[in-house]
Coordinates of C-alpha atoms in Angstrom, one line a residue:
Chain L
X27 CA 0.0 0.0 0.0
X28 CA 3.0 2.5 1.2
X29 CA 4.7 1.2 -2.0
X30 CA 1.6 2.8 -3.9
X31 CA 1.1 5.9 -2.1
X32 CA 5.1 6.4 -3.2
X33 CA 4.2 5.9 -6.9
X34 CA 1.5 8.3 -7.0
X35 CA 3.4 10.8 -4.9
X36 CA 6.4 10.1 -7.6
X37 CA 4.4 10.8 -10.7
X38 CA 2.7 14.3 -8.8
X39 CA 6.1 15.8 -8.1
X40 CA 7.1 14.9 -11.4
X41 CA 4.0 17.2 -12.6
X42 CA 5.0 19.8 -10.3
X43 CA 8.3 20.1 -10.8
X44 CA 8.1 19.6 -14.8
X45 CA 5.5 23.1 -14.6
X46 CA 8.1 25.2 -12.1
X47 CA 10.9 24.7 -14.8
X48 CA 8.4 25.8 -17.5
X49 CA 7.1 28.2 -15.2
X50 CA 10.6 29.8 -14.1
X51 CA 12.2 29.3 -17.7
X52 CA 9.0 31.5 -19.2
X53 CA 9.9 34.2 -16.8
X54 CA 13.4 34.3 -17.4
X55 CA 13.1 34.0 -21.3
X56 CA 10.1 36.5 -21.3
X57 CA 9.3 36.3 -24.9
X58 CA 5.8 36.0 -26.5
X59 CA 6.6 32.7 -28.2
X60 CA 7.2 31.0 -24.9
X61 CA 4.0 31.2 -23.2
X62 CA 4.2 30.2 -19.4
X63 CA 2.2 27.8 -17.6
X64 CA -0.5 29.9 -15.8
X65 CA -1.7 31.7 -19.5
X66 CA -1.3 28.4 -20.8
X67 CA -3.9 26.4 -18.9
X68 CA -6.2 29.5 -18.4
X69 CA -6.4 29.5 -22.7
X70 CA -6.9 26.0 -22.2
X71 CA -10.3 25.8 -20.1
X72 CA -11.6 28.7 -22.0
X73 CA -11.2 27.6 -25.6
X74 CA -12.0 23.6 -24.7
X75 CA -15.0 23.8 -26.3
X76 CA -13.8 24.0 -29.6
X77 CA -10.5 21.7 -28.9
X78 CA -12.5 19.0 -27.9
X79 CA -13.7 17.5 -31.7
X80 CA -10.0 17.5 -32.1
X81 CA -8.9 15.8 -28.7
X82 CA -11.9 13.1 -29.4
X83 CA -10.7 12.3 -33.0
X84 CA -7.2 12.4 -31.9
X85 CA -7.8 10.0 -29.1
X86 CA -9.7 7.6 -31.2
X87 CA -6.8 7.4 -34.0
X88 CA -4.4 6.3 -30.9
X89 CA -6.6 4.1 -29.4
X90 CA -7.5 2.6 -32.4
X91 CA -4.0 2.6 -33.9
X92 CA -2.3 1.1 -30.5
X93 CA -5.4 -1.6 -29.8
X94 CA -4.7 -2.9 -33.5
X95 CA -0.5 -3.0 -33.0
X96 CA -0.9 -4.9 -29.7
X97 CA -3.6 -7.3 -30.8
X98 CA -1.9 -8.1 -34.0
X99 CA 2.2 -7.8 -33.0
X100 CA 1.3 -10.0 -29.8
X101 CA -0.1 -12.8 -32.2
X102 CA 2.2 -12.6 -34.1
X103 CA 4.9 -12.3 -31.7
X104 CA 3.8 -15.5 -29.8
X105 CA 3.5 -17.3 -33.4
X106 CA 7.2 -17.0 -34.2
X107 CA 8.4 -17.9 -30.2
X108 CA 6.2 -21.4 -30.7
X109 CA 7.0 -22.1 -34.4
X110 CA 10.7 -22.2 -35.3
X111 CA 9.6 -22.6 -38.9
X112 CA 7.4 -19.3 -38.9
X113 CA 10.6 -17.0 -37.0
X114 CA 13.1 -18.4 -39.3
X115 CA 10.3 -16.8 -42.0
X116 CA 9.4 -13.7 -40.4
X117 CA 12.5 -13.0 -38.7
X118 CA 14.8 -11.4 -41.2
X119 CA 12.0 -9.5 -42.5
X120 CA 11.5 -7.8 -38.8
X121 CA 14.9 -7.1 -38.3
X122 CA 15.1 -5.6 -42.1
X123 CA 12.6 -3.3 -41.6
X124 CA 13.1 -2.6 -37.9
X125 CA 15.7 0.4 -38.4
X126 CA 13.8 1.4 -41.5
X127 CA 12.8 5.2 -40.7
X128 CA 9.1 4.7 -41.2
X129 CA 7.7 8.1 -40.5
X130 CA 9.3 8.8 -44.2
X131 CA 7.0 6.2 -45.7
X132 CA 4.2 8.8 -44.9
X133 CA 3.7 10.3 -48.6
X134 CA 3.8 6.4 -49.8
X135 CA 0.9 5.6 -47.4
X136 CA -0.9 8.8 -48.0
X137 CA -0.8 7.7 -51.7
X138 CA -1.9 4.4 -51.1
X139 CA -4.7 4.8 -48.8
X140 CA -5.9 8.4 -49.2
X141 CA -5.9 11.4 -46.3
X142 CA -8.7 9.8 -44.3
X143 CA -8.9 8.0 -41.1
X144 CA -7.1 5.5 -42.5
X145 CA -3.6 6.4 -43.5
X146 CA -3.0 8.2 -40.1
X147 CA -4.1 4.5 -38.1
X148 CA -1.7 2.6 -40.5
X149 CA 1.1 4.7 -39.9
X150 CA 0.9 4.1 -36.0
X151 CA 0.4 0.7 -36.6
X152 CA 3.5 0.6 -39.2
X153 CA 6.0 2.2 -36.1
X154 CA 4.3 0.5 -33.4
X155 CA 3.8 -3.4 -34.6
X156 CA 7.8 -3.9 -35.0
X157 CA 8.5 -3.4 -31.5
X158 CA 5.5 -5.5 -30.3
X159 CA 6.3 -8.7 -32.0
X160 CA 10.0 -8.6 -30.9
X161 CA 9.2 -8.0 -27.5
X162 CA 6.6 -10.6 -27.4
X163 CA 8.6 -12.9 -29.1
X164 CA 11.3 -12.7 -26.7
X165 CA 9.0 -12.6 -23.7
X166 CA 7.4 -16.0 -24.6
X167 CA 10.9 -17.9 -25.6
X168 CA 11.9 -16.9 -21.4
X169 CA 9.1 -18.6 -19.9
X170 CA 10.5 -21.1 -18.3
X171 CA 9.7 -24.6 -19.7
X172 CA 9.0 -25.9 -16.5
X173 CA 5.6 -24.1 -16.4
X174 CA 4.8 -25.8 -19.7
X175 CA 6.0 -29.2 -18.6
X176 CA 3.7 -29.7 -15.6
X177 CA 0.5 -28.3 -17.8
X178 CA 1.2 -31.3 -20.7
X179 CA 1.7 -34.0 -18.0
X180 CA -1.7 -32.7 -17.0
X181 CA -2.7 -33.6 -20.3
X182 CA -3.8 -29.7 -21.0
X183 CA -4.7 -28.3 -24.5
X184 CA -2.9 -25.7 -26.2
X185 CA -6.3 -23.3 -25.0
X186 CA -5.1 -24.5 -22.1
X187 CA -1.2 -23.7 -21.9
X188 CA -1.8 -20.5 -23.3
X189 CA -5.1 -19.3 -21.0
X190 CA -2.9 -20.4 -17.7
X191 CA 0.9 -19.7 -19.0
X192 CA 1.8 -18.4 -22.3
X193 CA -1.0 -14.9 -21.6
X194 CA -0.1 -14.4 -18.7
X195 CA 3.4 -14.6 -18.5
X196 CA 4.0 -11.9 -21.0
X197 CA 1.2 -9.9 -20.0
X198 CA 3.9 -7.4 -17.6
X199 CA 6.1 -7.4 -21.0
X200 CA 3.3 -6.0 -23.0
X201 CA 2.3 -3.2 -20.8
X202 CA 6.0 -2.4 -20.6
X203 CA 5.9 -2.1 -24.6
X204 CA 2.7 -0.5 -24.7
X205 CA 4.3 2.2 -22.5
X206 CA 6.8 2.8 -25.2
X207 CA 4.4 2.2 -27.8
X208 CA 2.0 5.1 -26.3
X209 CA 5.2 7.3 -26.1
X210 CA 6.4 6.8 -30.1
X211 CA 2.3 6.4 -31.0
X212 CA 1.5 10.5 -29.8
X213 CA 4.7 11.4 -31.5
X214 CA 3.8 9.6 -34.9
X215 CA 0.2 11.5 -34.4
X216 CA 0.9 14.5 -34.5
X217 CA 3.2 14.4 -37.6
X218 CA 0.6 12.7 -39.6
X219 CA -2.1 15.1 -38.7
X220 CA -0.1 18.3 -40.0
X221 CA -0.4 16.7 -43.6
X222 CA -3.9 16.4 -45.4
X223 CA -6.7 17.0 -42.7
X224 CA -8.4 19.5 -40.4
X225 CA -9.3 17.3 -37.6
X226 CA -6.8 16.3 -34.7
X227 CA -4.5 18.1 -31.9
X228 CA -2.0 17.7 -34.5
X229 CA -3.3 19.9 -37.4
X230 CA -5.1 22.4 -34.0
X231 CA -1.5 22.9 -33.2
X232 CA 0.2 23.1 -36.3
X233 CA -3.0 25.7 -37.6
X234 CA -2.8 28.0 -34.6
X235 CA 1.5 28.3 -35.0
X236 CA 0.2 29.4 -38.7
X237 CA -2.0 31.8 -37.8
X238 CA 0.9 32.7 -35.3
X239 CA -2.2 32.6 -32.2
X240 CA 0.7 31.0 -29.7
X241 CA -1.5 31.0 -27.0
X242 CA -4.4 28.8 -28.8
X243 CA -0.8 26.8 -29.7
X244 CA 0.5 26.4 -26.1
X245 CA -2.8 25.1 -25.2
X246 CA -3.2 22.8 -27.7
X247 CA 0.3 21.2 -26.9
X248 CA -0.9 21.3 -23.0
X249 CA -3.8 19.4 -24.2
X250 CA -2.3 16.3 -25.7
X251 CA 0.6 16.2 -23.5
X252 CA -2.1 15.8 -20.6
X253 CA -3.8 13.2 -23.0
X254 CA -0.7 11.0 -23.4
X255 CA -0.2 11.7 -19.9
X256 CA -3.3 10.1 -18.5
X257 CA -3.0 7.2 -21.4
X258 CA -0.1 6.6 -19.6
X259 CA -1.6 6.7 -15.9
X260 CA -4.6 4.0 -17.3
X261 CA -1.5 1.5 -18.9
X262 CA 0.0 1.8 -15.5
X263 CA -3.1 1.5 -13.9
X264 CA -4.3 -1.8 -15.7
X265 CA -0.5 -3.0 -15.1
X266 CA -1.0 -2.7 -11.5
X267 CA -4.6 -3.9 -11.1
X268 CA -3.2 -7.5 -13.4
X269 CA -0.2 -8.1 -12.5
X270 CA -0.4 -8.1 -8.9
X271 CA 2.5 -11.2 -8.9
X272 CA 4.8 -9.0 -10.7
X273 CA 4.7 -6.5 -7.9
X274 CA 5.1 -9.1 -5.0
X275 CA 8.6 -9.2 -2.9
X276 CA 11.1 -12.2 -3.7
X277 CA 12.0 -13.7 -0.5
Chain M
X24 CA 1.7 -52.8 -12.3
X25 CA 3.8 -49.9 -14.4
X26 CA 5.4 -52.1 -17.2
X27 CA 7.9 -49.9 -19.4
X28 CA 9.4 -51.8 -21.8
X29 CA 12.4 -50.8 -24.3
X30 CA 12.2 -47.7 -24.1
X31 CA 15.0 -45.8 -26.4
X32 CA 15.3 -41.6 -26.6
X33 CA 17.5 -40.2 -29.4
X34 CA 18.4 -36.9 -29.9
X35 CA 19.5 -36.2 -33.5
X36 CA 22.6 -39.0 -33.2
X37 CA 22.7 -38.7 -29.5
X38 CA 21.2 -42.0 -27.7
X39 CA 20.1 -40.6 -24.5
X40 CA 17.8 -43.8 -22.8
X41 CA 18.8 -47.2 -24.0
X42 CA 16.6 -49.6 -24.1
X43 CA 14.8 -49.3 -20.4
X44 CA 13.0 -51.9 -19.1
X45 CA 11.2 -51.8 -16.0
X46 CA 8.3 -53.6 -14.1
X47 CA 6.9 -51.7 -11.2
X48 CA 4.5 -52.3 -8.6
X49 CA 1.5 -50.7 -7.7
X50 CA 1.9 -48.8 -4.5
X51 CA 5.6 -48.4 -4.0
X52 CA 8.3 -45.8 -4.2
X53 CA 10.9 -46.1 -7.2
X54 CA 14.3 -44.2 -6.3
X55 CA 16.8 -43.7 -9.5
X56 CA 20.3 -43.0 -8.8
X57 CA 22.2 -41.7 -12.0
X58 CA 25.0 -39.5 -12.5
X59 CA 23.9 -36.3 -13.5
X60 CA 23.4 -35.9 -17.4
X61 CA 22.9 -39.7 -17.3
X62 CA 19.0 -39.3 -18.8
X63 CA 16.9 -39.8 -15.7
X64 CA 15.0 -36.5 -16.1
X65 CA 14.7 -37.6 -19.8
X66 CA 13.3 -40.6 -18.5
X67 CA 10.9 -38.9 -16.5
X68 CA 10.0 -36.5 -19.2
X69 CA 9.4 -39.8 -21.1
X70 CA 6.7 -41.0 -18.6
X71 CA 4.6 -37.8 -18.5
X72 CA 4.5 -37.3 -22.0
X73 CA 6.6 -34.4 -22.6
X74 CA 9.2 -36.0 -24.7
X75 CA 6.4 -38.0 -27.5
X76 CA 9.5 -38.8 -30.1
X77 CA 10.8 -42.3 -28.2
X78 CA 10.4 -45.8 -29.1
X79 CA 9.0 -48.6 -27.0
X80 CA 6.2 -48.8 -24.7
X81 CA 4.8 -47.8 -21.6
X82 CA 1.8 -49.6 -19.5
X83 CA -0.2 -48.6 -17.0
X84 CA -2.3 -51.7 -15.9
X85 CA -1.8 -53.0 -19.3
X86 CA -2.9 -50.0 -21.0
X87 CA -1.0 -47.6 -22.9
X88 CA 0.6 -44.7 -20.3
X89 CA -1.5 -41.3 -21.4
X90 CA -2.0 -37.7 -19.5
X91 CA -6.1 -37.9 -21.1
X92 CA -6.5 -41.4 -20.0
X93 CA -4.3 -41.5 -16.6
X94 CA -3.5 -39.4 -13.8
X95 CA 0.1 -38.1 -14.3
X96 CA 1.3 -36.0 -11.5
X97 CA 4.8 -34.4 -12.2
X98 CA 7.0 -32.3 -9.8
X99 CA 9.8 -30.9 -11.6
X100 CA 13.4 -29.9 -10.6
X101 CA 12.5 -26.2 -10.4
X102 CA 8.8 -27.3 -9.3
X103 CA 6.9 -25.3 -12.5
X104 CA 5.0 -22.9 -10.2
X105 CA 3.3 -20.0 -12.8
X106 CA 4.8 -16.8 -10.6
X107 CA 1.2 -15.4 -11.5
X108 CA -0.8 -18.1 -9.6
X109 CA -1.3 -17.8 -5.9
X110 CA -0.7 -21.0 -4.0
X111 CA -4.4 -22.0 -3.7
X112 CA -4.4 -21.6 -7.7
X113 CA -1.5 -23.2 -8.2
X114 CA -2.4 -25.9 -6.5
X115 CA -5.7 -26.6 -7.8
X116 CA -4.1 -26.1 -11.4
X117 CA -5.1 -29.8 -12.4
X118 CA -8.7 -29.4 -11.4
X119 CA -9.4 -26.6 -14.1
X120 CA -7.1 -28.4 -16.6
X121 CA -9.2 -31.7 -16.2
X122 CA -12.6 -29.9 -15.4
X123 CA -13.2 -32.2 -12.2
X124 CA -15.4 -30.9 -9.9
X125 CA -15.4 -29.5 -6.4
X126 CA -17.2 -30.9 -4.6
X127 CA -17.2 -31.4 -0.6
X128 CA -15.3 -34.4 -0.5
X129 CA -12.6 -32.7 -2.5
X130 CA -12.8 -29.5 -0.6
X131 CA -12.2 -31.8 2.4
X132 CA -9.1 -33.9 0.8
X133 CA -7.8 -30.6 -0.5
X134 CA -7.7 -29.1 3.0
X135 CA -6.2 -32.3 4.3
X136 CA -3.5 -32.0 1.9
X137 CA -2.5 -28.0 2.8
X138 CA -2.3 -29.1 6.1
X139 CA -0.2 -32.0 5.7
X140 CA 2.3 -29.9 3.7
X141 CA 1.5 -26.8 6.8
X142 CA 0.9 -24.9 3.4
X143 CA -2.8 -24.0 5.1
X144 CA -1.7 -20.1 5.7
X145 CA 0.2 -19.6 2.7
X146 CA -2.9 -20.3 0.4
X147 CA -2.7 -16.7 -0.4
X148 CA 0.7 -16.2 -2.0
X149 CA 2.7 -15.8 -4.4
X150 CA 5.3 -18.0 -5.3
X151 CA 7.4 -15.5 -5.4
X152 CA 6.6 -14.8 -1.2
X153 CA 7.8 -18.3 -0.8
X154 CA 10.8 -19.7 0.6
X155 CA 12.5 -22.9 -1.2
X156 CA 10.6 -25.4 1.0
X157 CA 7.6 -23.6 0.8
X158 CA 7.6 -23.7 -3.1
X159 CA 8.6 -27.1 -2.9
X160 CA 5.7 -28.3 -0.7
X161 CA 3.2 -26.5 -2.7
X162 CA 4.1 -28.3 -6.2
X163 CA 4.1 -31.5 -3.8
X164 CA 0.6 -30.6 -2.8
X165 CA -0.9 -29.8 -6.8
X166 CA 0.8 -33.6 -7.3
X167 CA -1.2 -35.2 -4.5
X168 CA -4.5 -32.8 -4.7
X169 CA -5.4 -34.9 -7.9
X170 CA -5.0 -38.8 -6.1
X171 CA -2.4 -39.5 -9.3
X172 CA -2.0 -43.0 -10.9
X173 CA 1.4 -42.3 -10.6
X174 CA 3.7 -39.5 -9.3
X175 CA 7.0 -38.2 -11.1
X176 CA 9.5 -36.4 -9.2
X177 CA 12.8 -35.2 -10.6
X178 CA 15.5 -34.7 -8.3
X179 CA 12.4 -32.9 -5.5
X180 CA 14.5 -32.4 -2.6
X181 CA 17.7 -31.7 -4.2
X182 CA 17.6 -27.8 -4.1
X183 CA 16.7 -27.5 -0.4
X184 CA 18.9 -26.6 2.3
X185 CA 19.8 -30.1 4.3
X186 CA 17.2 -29.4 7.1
X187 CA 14.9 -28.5 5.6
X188 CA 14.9 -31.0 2.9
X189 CA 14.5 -33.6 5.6
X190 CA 11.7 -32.0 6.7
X191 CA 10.3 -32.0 3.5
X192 CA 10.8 -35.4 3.2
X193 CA 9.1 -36.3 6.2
X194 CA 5.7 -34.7 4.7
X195 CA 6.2 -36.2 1.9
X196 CA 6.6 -39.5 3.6
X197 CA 3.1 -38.7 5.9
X198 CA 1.1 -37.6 2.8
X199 CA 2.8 -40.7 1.2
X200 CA 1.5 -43.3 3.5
X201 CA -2.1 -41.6 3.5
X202 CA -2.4 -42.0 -0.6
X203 CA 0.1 -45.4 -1.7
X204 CA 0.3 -43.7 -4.7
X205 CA 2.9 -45.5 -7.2
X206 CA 6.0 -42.8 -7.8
X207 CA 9.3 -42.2 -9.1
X208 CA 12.0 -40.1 -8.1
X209 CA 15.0 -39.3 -9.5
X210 CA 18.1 -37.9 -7.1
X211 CA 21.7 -38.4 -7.1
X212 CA 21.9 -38.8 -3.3
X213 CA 22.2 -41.9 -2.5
X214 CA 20.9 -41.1 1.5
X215 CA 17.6 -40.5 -0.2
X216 CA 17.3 -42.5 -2.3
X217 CA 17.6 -44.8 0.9
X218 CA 15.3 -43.1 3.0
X219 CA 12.5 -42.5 0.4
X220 CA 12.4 -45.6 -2.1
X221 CA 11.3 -49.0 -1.3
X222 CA 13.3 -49.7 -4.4
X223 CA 16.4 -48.7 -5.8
X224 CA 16.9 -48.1 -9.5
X225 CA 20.8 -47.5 -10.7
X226 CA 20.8 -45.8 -14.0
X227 CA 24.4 -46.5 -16.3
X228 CA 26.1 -43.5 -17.3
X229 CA 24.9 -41.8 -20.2
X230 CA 23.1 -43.6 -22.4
X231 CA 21.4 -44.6 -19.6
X232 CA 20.4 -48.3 -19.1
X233 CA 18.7 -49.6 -16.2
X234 CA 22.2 -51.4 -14.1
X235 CA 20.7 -53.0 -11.2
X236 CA 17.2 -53.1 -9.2
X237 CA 17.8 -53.3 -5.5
X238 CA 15.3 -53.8 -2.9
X239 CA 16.0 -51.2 -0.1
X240 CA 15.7 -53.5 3.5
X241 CA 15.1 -50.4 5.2
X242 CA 12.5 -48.8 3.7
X243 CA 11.1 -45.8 6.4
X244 CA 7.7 -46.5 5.1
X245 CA 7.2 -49.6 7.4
X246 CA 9.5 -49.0 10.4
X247 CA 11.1 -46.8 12.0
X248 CA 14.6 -45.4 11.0
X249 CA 17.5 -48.0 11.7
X250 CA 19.7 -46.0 11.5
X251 CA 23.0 -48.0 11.3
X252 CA 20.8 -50.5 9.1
X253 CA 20.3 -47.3 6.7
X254 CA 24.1 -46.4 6.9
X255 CA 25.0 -50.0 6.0
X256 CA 22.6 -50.3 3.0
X257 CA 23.8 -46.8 2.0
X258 CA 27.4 -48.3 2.0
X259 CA 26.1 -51.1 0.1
X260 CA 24.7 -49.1 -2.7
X261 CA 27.4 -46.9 -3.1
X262 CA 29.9 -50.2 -3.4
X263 CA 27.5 -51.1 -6.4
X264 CA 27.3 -47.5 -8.1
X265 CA 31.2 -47.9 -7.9
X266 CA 31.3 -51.4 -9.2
X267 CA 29.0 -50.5 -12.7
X268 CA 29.9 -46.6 -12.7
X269 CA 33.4 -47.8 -13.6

């Protein structure tokens, strides 16, 4: 319980301390294009209204974008850890296209799949998936065989070994890479959204910096920041609430 | 009556169990002594279905040895608790694999179990909270929770501390007596092997052949521990693994 108290304690001073540099570095810079906290959050509350299409939109693509990677790259991930044949496939193709620098694939998917909904999902889903599979992969291959061992002298189906080992074993690995994921995912959104709509923080941001309104800017960065930032707080707060065992002191 | 006859494990060119033949009786306690690396776990893993590419043939009552026909229970070296299963779960693990009921007369069996193992206020845990023994006694009590055909255990007692892997031995021994469930063990201490196994099984070097089965006079399962009777069998045995090690 203590242990928990810390955490939440951890992640406010963080907040704090994060807005007293911004604070303190506003003052000292004093310059119109960097807007302090205080004005910031003010704008914020008073031009919600018409941010909040934009934040819903915005939130959907990530959702959407992140529940596809994790659904797919984990299946795919736990594929290639129990079937040498499919790795030894897949593999090399992984690792190819793992330091590829897929943000620049944007015009390509733009082209392919037009400026809707669609293109902006896939290109989360293109940056994200990579980093899923390996980590999955790798989390399946060091559960300890043991674990399997007992289940088939039980005589358990494959249902089986995966409902009461393979799932949950990597379960703390894929909220570790759905941190990351979250992280890279927010980035990735808000570059695709300057190109070819008018819906998302993205293109609020990028169309308030061109109509040189800094203020509606600031706030609009404030906004998704605090989005990503309570993502973040529900990936933790799932994490804690499942993996309980994860948490518990060796002896 | 366990009858395993020829049974041969290769590994790509590697010959890992040579020919193994064994008859075993209902109700008694197997011991195999082996050097290490010598293919007793391999053997085991044999037996409960884990390694399916061998040749020969196992029989259970004169039917062919299977996890969906029989009741296999299997407590390996490391004792295979999932970290994410709290010790009531993990020991109940074969009900919800075999979707047997739980009924009273369970609930009562199970509770005999915990407290023969002094596992009752530990339900709780996680593995993780547990000390060796503690671990140890809880994969001994998800073996005898599901009144097995016949129990495996490879090298059980070989990680503990030495008192507390007597202790451990003793509940075994209690629960033992109580169920008279057929089992093998594999160790490469000969002192257990003496204390637990009405029968001693040596095991060649590797590839492992079955050496010599000898029947242990001392056997703690009837009387009470002679203990210079123990000492001299343990002598004995060890004269023999020197005579066919060599």
């Amino acid at each position: 319980m203590s242990k928990k108290k810390l955490n939440i304690r951890n992640k406010l001073y963080g907040l704090l301390l994060f807005n007293l540099i911004w604070y303190f570095v506003a003052g000292l810079v004093d310059s119109p294009v960097l807007i302090g906290p205080v004005a910031t959050y003010v704008n914020m509350f008073n031009i919600m209204p018409s941010m909040w299409s934009h934040l819903t939109v915005s939130l959907e693509r990530i959702v959407v974008g992140l529940l596809i990677s994790i659904l797919a790259g984990a299946a795919i991930g736990i594929v290639m850890a129990r079937s040498p044949k499919v790795n030894s496939m897949l593999s090399p193709l992984v690792y190819f296209t793992y330091p590829v620098p897929k943000l620049a694939l944007l015009p390509v998917v733009m082209l392919l799949t037009g400026i809707g909904e669609i293109s902006k999902i896939i290109m989360i889903i293109l940056i994200v998936i990579f980093q899923v599979i390996i980590s999955t992969r790798d989390a399946v291959n060091n559960i300890p065989k043991d674990n399997y061992n007992v289940l088939i002298s039980l005589g358990a189906g494959k249902m089986q070994q995966f409902r009461e080992i393979t799932f949950p074993a990597i379960l703390p690995d894929l909220f570790t890479t759905l941190r990351i994921a979250l992280g890279i995912a927010v980035s990735v959104l808000f570059f695709t959204e300057t190109y070819g709509t008018d819906r998302g923080m993205g293109y609020y941001i990028v169309d308030a910096w061109m109509r040189i309104n800094y203020l509606d800017m600031y706030a609009g960065i404030a906004l998704l920041s605090i989005m990503g930032f309570l993502l973040f707080l529900l990936i933790d707060l799932a994490d804690t609430v499942c993996c309980k065992w994860n948490k518990a002191i060796s002896v | 009556m366990l009858r395993i006859r020829d049974i041969s494990v290769k590994f790509g060119d590697t010959t890992i169990l040579n020919r193994i033949n064994l008859e075993l009786n209902a109700g008694e306690i197997y011991g195999i002594i082996g050097p290490s690396g010598s293919g007793k776990s391999t053997f085991l893993h044999v037996l409960c279905n884990i390694i399916q590419a061998f040749e020969g043939e196992i029989l259970l009552n004169e039917e062919t040895l299977h996890p969906r026909k029989h009741k296999i229970a299997f407590v390996p070296q490391h004792y295979g608790l999932p970290d994410w299963q709290r010790v009531d779960r993990n020991i109940l693990l074969p009900q919800r694999i075999r979707k047997e009921d739980n009924s009273e007369h369970f609930q009562a069996h199970y509770r005999n179990i915990l407290e023969g193992l002094d596992l009752t206020g530990l339900t709780k845990r996680f593995p993780r909270e547990l000390s060796g023994g503690q671990r140890q006694r809880v994969s001994l009590a998800r073996a005898f929770v599901q009144r097995p055909d016949i129990l495996l255990m490879d090298e059980p007692f070989s990680a503990l501390d030495a008192i507390t892997s007597e202790n451990s031995q003793e509940l075994f021994l209690n629960l033992w007596k109580e169920n008279r469930t057929t089992t093998i063990f594999t160790t490469h201490n000969v002192a257990e092997a003496v204390k637990l196994g009405k029968r001693i099984i040596l095991f060649s070097p590797a590839p492992a052949t079955v050496l010599k089965v000898i029947d242990n006079p001392v056997h703690t399962q009837e009387k009470t521990n002679d203990e210079w009777e123990m000492m001299r069998f343990t002598q004995e045995i060890k004269s023999h693994i020197k005579a066919l090690w060599e």
